[in-house]
Coordinates of C-alpha atoms in Angstrom, one line a residue:
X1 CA -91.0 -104.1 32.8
X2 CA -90.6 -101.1 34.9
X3 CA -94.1 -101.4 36.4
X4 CA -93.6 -104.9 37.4
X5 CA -89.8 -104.2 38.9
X6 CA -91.6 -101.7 41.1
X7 CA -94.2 -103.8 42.0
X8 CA -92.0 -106.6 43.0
X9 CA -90.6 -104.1 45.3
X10 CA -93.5 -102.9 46.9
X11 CA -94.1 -106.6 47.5
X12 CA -90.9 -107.5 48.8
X13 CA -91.3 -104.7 51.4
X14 CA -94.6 -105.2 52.8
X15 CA -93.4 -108.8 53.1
X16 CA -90.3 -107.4 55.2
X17 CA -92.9 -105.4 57.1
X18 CA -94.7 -108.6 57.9
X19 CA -91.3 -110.0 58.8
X20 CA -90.3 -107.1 61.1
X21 CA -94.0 -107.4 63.1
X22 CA -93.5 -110.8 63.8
X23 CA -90.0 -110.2 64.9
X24 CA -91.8 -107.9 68.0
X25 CA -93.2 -111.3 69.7
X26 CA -89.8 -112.6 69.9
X27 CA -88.8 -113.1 73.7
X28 CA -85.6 -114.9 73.1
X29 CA -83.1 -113.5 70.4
X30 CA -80.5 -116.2 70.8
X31 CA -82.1 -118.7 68.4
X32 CA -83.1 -115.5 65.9
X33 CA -79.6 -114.5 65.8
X34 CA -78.2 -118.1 65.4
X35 CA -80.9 -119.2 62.6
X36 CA -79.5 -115.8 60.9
X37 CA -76.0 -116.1 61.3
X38 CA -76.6 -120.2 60.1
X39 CA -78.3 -118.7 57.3
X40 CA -75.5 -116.3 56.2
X41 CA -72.6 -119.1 56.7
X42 CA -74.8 -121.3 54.2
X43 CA -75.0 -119.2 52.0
X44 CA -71.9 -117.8 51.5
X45 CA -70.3 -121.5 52.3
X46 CA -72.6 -123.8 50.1
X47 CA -74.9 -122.2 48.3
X48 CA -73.1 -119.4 46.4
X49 CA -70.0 -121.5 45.7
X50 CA -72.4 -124.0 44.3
X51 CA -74.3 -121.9 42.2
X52 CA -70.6 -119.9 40.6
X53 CA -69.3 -123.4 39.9
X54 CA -72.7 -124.7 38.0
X55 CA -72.8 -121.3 36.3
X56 CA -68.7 -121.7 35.5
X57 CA -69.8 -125.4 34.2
X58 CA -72.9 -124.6 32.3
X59 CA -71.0 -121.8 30.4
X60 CA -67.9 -123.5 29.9
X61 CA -68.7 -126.8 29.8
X62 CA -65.8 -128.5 31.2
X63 CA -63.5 -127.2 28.1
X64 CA -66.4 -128.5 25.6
X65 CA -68.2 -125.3 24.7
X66 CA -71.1 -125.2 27.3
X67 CA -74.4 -124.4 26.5
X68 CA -75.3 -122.3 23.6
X69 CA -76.3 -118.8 24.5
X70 CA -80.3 -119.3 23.4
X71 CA -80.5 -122.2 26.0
X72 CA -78.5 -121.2 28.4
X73 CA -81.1 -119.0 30.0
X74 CA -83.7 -121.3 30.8
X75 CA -81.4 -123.9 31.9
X76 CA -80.0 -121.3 34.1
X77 CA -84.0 -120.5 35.4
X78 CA -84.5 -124.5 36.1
X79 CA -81.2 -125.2 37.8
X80 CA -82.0 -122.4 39.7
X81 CA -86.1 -123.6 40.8
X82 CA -84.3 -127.2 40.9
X83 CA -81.7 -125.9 43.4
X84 CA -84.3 -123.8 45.7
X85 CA -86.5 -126.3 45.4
X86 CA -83.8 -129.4 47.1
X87 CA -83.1 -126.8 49.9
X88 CA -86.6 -126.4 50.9
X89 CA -87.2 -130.0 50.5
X90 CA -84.1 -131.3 52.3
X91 CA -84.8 -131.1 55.8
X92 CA -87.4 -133.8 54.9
X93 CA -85.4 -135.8 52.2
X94 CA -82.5 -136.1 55.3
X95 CA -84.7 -137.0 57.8
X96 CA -84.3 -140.0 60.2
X97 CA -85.6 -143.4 59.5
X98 CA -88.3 -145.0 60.9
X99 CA -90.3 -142.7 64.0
X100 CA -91.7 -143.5 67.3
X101 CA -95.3 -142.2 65.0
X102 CA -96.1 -142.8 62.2
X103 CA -98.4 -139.9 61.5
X104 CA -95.1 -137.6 61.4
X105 CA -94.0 -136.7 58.1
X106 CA -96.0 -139.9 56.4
X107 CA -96.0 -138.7 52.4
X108 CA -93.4 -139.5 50.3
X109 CA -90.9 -136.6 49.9
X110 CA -88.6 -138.4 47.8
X111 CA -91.0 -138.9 45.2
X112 CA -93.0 -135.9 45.6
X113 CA -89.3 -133.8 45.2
X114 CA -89.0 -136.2 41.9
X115 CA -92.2 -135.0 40.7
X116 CA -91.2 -131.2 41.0
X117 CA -88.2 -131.5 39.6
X118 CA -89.3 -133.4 36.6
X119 CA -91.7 -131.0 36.4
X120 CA -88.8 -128.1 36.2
X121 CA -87.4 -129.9 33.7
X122 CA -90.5 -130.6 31.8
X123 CA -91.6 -126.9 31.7
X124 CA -88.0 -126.2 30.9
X125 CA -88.4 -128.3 27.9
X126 CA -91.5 -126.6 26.7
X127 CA -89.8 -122.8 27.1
X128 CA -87.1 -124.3 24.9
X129 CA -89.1 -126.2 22.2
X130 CA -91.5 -122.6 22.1
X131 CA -88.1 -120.7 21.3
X132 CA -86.4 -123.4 18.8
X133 CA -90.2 -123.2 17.2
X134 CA -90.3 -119.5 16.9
X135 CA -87.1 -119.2 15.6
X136 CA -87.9 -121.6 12.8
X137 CA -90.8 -119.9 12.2
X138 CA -89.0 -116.9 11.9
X139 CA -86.4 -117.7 9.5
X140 CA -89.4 -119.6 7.4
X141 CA -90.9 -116.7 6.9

């Protein structure tokens, strides 16, 4: 585990290297600094509050008893792909209606950001049908 912690950072720093080059052809800061700053108000606006209230939700479930503890992991891990998933997609999902040409944007995002999701879910099924598995294999044995 340690080995792949560090290795995740080495990655995530020669990615911020790679970031930091590319920041040295930048002639106009303005729209930098304003994509940033948009950035930081997002998330701390929307996204975080969003993500404490389904984690307050998926814990307590509304006063019900939430999720059990041995699901509550991977259902954490797919609302999370889910979630990252909808904001890279949205800029397409929200897009205008009908353009001056037609060769713009021409798949089908709304169905192609059903298929990932479903697929989220579906490999989130798998992970949990693996663990109920194993753990009735255990206690079999």
């Amino acid at each position: 585990m340690k080995a792949m912690r560090a290795l995740a950072g080495v990655a995530g720093l020669a990615l911020m290297g790679v970031g930091a080059s590319l920041l040295l052809d930048v002639r106009e800061w303005t729209g930098v600094l304003l994509w940033l700053g948009g950035a930081v108000v997002l998330h701390d606006g929307l996204i975080a509050p969003l993500v404490l209230l389904a984690g307050l939700v998926l814990v307590r479930g509304g006063g019900r008893g939430g999720v059990c503890g041995g699901v509550r992991g991977p259902v954490r891990g797919a609302l999370t792909v889910a979630g990252a998933l909808t904001l890279v997609a949205l800029p397409v999902l929200l897009r205008p209606g009908p353009r001056a040409n037609s060769s713009v944007l021409p798949l089908d995002y709304w169905g192609n950001w059903l298929v990932a999701v479903g697929g989220v879910v579906m490999v989130t099924a798998v992970v949990l049908a693996a663990r109920w598995f194993r753990r009735g294999r255990r206690g079999a044995s």
